[in-house]
Coordinates of C-alpha atoms and ligand atoms in Angstrom, one line a residue:
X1 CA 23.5 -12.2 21.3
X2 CA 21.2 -10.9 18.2
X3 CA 17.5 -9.2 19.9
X4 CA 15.4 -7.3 18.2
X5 CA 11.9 -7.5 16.4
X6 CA 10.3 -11.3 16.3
X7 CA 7.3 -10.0 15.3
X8 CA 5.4 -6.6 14.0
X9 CA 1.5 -6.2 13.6
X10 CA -0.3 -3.0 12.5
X11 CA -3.9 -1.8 13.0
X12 CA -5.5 1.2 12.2
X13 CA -9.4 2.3 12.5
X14 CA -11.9 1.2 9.9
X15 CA -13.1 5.0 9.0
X16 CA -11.2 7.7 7.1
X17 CA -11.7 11.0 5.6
X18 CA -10.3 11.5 1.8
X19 CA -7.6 15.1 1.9
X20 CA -9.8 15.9 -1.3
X21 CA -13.3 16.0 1.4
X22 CA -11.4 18.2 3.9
X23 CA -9.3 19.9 0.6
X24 CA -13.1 21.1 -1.0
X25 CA -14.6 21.7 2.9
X26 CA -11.5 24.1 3.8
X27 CA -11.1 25.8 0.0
X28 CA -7.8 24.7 -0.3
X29 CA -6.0 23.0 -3.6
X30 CA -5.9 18.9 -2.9
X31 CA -2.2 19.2 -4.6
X32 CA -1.3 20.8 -1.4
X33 CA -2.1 17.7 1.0
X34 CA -1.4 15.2 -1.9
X35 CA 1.9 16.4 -3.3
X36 CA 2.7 19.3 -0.8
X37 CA 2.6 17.2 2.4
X38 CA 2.4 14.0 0.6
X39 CA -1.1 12.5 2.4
X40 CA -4.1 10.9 0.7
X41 CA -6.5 10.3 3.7
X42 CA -6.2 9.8 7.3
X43 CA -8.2 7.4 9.4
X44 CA -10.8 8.7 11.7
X45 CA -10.9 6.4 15.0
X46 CA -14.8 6.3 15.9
X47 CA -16.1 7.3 19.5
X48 CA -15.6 3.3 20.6
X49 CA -12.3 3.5 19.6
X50 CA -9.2 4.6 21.5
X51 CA -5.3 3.9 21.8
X52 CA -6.4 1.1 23.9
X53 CA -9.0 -0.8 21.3
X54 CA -6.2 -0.2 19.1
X55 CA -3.1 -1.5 21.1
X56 CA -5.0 -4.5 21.9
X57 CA -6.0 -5.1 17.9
X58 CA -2.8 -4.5 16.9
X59 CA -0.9 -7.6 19.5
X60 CA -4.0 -9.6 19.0
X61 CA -2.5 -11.6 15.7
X62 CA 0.6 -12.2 17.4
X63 CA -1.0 -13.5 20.7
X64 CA -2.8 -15.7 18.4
X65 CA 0.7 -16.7 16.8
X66 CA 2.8 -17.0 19.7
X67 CA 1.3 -17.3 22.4
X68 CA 1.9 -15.2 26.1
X69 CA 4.3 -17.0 27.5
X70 CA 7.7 -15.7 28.8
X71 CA 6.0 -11.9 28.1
X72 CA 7.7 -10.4 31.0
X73 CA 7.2 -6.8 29.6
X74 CA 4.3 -4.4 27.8
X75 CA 5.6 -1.2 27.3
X76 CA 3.1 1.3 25.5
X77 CA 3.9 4.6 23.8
X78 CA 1.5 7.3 23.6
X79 CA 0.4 11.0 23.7
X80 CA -3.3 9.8 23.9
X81 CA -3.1 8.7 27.2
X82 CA -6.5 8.0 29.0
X83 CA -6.0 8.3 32.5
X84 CA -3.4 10.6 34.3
X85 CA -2.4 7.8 36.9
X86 CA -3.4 4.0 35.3
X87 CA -1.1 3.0 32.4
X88 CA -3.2 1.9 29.4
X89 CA -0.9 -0.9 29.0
X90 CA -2.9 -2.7 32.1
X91 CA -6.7 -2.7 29.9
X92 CA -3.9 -4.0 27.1
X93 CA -2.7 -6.7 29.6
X94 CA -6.4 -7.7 30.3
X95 CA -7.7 -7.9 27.2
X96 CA -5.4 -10.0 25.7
X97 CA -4.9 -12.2 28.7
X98 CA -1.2 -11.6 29.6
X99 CA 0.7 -13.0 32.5
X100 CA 0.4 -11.6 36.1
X101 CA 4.1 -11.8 35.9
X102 CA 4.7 -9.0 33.5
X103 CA 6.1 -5.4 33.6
X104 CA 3.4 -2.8 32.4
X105 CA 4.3 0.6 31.8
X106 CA 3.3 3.3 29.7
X107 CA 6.0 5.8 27.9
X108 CA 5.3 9.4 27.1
X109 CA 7.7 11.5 24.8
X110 CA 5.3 12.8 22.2
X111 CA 6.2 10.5 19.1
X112 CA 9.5 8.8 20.5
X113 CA 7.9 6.8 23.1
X114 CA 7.5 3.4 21.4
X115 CA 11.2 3.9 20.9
X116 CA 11.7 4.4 24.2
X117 CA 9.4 1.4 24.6
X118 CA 12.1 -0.5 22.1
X119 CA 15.0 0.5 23.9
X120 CA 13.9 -0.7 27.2
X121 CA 12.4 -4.0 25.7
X122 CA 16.1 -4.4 24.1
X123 CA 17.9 -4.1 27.4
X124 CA 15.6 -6.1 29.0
X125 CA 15.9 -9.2 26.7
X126 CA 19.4 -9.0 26.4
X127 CA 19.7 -8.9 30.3
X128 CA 17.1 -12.0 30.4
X129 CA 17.1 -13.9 27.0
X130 CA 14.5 -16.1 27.9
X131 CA 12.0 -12.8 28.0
X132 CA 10.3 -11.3 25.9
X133 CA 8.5 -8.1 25.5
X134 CA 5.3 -6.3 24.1
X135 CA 6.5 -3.2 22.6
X136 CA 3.1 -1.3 21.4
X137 CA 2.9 2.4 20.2
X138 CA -0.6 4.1 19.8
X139 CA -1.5 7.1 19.0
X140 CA -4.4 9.7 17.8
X141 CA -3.3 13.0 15.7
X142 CA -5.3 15.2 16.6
X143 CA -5.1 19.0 15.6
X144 CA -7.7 21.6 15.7
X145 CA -10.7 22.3 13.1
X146 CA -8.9 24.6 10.3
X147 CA -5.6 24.7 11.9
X148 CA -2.5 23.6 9.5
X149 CA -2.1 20.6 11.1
X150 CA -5.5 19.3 10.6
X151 CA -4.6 17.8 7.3
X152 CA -2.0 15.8 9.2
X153 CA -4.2 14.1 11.4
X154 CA -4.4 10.2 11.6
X155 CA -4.6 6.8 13.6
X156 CA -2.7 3.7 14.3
X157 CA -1.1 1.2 16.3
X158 CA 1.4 -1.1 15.9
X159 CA 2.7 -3.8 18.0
X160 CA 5.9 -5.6 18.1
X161 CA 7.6 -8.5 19.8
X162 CA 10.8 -8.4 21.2
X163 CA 13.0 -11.7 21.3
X164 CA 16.9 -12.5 21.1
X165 CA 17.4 -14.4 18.0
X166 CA 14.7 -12.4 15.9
X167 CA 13.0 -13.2 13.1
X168 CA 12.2 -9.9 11.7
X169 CA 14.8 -7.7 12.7
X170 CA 18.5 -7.2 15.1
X171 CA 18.4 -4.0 16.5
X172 CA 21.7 -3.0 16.3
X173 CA 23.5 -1.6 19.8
X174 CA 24.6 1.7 18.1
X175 CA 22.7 5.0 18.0
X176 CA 22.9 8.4 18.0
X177 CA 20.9 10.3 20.5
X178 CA 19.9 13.9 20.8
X179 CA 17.5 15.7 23.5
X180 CA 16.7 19.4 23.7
X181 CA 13.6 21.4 26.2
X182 CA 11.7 23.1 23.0
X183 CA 8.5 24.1 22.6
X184 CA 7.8 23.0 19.1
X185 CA 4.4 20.4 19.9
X186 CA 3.0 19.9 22.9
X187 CA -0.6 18.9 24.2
X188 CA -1.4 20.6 27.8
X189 CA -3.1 18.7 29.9
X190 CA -6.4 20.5 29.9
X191 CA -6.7 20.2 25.7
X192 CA -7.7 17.3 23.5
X193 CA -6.1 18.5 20.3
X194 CA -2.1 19.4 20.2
X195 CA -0.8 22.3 19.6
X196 CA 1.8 22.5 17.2
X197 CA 4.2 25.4 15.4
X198 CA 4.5 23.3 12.6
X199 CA 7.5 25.3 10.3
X200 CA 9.5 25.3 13.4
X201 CA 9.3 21.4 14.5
X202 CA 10.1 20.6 10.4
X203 CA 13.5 22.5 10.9
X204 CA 14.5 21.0 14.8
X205 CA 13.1 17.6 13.2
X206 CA 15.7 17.7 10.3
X207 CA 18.4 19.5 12.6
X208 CA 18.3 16.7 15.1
X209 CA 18.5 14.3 11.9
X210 CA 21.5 15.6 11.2
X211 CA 23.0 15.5 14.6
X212 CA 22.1 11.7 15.2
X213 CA 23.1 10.6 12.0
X214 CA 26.5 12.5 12.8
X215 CA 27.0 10.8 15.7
X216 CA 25.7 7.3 14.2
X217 CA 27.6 7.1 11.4
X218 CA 30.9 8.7 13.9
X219 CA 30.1 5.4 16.3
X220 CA 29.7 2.9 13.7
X221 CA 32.0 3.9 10.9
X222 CA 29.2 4.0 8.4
X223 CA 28.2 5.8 5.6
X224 CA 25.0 7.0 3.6
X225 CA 25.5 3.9 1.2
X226 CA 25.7 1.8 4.3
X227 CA 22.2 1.7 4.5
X228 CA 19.7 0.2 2.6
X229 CA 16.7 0.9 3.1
X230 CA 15.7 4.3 5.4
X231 CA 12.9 4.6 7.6
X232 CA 11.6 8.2 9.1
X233 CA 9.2 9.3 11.5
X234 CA 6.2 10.5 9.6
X235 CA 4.3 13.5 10.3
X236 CA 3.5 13.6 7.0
X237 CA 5.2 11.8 4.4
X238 CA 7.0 14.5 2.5
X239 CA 9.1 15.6 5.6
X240 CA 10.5 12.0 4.8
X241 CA 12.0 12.5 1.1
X242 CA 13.4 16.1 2.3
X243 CA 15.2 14.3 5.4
X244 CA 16.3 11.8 2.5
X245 CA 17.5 14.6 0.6
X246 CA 19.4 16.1 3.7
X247 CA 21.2 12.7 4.6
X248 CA 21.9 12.2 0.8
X249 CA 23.4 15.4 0.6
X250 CA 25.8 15.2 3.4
X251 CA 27.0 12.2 1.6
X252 CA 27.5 14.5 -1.6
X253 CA 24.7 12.6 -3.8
X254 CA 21.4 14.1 -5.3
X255 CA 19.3 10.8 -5.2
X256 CA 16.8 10.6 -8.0
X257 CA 13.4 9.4 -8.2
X258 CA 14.5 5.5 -9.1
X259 CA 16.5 5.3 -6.2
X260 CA 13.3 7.3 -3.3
X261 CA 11.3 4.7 -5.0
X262 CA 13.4 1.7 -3.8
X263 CA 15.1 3.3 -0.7
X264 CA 12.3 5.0 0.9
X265 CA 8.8 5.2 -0.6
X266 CA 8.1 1.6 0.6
X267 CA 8.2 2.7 3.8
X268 CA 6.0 5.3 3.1
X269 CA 3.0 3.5 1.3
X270 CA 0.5 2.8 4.7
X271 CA 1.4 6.4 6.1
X272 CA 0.1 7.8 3.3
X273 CA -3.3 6.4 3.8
X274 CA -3.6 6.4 7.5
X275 CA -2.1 9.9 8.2
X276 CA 0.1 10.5 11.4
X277 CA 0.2 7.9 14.1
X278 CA 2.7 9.8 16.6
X279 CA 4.6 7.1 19.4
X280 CA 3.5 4.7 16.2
X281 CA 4.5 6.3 12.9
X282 CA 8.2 4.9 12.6
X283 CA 7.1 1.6 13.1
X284 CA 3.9 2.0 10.7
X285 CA 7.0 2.9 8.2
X286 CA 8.8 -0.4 9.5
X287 CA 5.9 -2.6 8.7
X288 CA 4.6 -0.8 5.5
X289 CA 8.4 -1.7 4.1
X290 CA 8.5 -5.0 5.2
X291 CA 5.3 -5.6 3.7
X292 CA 5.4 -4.0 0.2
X293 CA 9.3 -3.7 -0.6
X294 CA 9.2 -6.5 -3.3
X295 CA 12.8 -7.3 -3.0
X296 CA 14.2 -10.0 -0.8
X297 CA 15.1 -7.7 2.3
X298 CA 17.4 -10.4 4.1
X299 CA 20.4 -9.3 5.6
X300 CA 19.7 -5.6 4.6
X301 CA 20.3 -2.5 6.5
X302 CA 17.8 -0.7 7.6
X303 CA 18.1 2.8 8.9
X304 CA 15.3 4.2 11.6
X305 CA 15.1 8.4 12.6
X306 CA 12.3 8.5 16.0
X307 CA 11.8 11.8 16.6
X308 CA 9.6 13.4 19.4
X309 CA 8.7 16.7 19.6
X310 CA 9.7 18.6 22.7
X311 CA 11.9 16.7 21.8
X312 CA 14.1 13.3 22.1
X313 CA 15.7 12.5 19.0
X314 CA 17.4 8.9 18.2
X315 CA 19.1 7.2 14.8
X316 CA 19.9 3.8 14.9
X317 CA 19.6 1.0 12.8
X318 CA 18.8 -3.0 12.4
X319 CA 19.7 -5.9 10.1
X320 CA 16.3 -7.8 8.5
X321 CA 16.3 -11.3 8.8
X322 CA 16.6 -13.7 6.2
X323 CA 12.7 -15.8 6.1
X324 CA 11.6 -12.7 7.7
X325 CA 8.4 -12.3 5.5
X326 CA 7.1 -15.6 7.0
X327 CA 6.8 -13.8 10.1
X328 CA 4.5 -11.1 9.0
X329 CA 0.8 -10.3 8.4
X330 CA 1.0 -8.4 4.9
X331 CA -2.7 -10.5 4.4
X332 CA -3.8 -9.4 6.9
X333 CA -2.9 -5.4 7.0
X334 CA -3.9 -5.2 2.7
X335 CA -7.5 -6.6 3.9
X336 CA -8.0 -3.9 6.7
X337 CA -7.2 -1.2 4.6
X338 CA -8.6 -2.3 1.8
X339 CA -12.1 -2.8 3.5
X340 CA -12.5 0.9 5.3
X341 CA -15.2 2.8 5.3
X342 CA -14.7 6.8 4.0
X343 CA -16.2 9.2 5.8
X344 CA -18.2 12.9 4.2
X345 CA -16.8 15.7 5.9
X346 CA -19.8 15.7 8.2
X347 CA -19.3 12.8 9.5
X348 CA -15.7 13.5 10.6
X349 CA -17.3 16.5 11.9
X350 CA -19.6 14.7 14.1
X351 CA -16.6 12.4 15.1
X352 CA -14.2 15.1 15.6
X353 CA -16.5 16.9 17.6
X354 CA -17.8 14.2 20.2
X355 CA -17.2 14.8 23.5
X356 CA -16.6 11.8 26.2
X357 CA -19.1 11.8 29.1
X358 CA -17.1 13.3 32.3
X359 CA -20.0 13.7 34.7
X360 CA -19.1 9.7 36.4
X361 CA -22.9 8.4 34.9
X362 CA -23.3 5.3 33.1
X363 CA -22.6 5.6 29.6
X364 CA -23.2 3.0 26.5
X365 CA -21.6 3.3 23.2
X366 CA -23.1 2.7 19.7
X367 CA -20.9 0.1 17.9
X368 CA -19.1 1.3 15.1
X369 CA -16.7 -0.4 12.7
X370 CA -13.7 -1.7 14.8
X371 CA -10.8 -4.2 15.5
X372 CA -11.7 -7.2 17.6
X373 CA -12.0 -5.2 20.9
X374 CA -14.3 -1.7 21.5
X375 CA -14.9 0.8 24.2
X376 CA -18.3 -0.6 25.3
X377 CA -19.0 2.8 27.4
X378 CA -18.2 4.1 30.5
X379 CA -19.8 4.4 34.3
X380 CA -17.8 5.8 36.9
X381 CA -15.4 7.3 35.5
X382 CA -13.8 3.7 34.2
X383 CA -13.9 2.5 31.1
X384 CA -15.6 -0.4 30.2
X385 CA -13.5 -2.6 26.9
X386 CA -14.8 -5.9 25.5
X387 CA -14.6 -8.0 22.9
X388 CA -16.2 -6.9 19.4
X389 CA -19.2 -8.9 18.1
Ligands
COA401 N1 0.4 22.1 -4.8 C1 1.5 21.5 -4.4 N2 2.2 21.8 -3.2 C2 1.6 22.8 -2.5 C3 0.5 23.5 -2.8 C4 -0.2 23.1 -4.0 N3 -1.3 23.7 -4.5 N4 0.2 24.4 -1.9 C5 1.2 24.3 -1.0 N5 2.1 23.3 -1.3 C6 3.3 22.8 -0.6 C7 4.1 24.0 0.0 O1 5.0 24.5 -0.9 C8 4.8 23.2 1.1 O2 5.9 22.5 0.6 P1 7.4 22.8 1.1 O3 7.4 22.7 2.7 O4 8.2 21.7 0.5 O5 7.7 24.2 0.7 C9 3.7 22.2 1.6 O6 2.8 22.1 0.5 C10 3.0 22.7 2.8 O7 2.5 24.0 2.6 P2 2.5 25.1 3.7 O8 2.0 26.3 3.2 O9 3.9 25.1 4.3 O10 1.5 24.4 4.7 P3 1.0 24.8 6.1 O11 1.4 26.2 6.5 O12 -0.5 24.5 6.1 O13 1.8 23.8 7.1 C11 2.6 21.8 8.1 C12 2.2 22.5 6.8 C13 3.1 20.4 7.7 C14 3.7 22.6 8.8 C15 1.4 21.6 9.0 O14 0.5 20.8 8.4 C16 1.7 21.1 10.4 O15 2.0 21.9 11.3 N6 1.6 19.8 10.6 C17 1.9 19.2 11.8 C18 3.4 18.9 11.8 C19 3.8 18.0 13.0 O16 3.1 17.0 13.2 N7 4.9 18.2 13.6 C20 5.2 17.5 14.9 C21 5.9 16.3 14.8 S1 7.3 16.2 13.8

């Protein structure tokens, strides 16, 4: 039996900062973040914004499409969590209305845990095939003020439903899998921004490319022109055309610029804008394929890398569906980028530097830009959500 994606909806906050602000603010060439690490602008999430406003935006259009029935599972990815105890799948569950007979859960492995998510929605539907799950991953890069990661900061959720038959995508059952106890990004509990030795999670992130595409294209029998279309977790999107370059060359072929364009750079397109979404970045490269590849997709291959720092690394691969562009909401993702508001460096500033109230008093929000759901405030020490106006 064929499960996989049914359905894939992205969101990502209204505000952003242009590389060129922070390029002029920090004295640094704008070539570097443009061409260097291949970002334009990352999206700022405004104080009544969170993972949680931005899960819930995200599955919103595909509630309103198909309904809650038979969702027997939400699983939620994350590094931004917001409570050490409560999974922020549950506000998720409320706010969109989801049965009382549905798994919640919420899965942490720095930016593989919406594949984790994936791979436990999978198992589930093909144990059940009447079920279906919520996979969502959410995330907020954050790095500190000056650091080298601050350029790769960003926003973004996307969710996805998982079916048998699937209208989007089959997963397909094989993978390569690789896990090792590094110290190469990692967010104690006690700080807000991550800490991250960026040179040295670049070389474990294209080593443990190269080990799961070993052992994927050992299982399956495969080979580089097997694939037609590759999708990478993005940090940034150059690290994407170098782990192209790396697969490419193990197959003995120097790909040139025609043949990124169509095999990658698709994927590449809303990544660019938006900046790094962690547990949601591989998928935000899913959807921005599937929504400006102009080709006819059906019954490609496409080939997906999730890697998470720390780290848990995974290759696999799915089979697009033919019709599968009815399915999506290209409309609706080109009018939420297109209608964002930029930030000046101060602003970000102001954003960045915020802090959440943590003395237990009662707390209300000024309303920013947002999806259709906002943090409202907070009093004692819960979180108050509702609906946007
Ligand atoms: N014009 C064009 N390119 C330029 C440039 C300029 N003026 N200045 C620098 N560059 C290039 C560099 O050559 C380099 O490219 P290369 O890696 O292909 O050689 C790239 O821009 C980055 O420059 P570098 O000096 O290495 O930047 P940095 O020390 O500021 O660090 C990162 C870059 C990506 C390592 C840093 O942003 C980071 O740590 N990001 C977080 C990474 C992450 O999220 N990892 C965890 C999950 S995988």
């Amino acid at each position: 039996m064929k499960t996989g994606i049914d359905r894939i909806s992205f969101y990502s906050s209204r505000y952003y900062l242009d590389l060129k602000t922070l390029a002029e603010a920090r004295g640094t060439d704008p070539a570097k973040y443009y061409t260097g690490i291949g970002q334009e602008k990352m999206a700022i999430p405004p104080p009544d914004e969170d993972i949680v406003t931005m899960a819930a935006s995200a599955a919103l259009p595909i509630i309103e499409a198909e309904g809650r029935d038979n969702i027997e599972l939400l699983a939620l990815g994350t590094e931004s969590g917001i409570d050490q105890s409560k999974a922020a799948g549950l506000f998720v569950h409320g706010l969109l209305g989801l049965p009382a007979r549905c798994r919640v859960v919420e899965m942490k492995e720095a930016c593989y845990g919406g594949t984790a998510g994936l791979q436990m929605a999978l198992a589930m539907v093909q144990r059940n095939p009447g079920s279906k799950a919520l996979v969502i991953g959410a995330d907020i890069a954050r790095y500190d003020l000056g650091s080298p990661g601050e350029a790769t900061q960003g926003c973004g959720a996307v969710a996805m439903l998982i079916t048998a038959n699937p209208r989007i995508m089959t997963v397909e059952p094989e993978a390569g899998i690789f896990s090792d106890d590094i110290m190469d990004f990692w967010r104690p509990n006690y700080r807000s921004q991550a800490l991250v030795d960026g040179k040295y999670s670049t070389r474990v992130y294209l080593n443990a490319l190269a080990d799961t595409w070993g052992q994927y294209t050992t299982i399956t029998g495969r080979g580089y022109g097997d694939i037609d279309r590759f999708c990478y977790h993005l940090p940034f999107t150059r690290i994407a055309e170098k782990a192209q370059e790396r697969l490419a060359k193990s197959a003995g072929i120097k790909p040139d610029d025609e043949t990124l364009e169509q095999v990658l750079r698709r994927s590449l397109v809303y990544n660019r804008i938006t900046g790094n979404s962690y547990a949601a970045s591989l998928y935000v490269g899913l959807n921005s394929l599937l929504d400006n590849d102009d080709g006819d997709l059906g019954g490609k291959r496409v080939g997906m890398y999730s890697y998470g720092s720390g780290c848990v690394a995974e290759y696999f691969s799915g089979i697009i569906e033919p019709g599968y562009r009815e399915q999506l909401f290209t409309g609706r993702h080109r009018d939420m980028l297109d209608d964002r508001t930029e930030l000046t460096f101060r602003q970000y500033e102001d954003m960045f530097t915020l802090n959440f109230p943590t003395d237990g008093g009662e707390h209300t929000f000024a309303q920013y830009r947002t999806g259709p759901f906002r943090l409202a405030g907070v009093e004692q020490h819960k979180r108050i959500y509702k609906r946007a106006e």
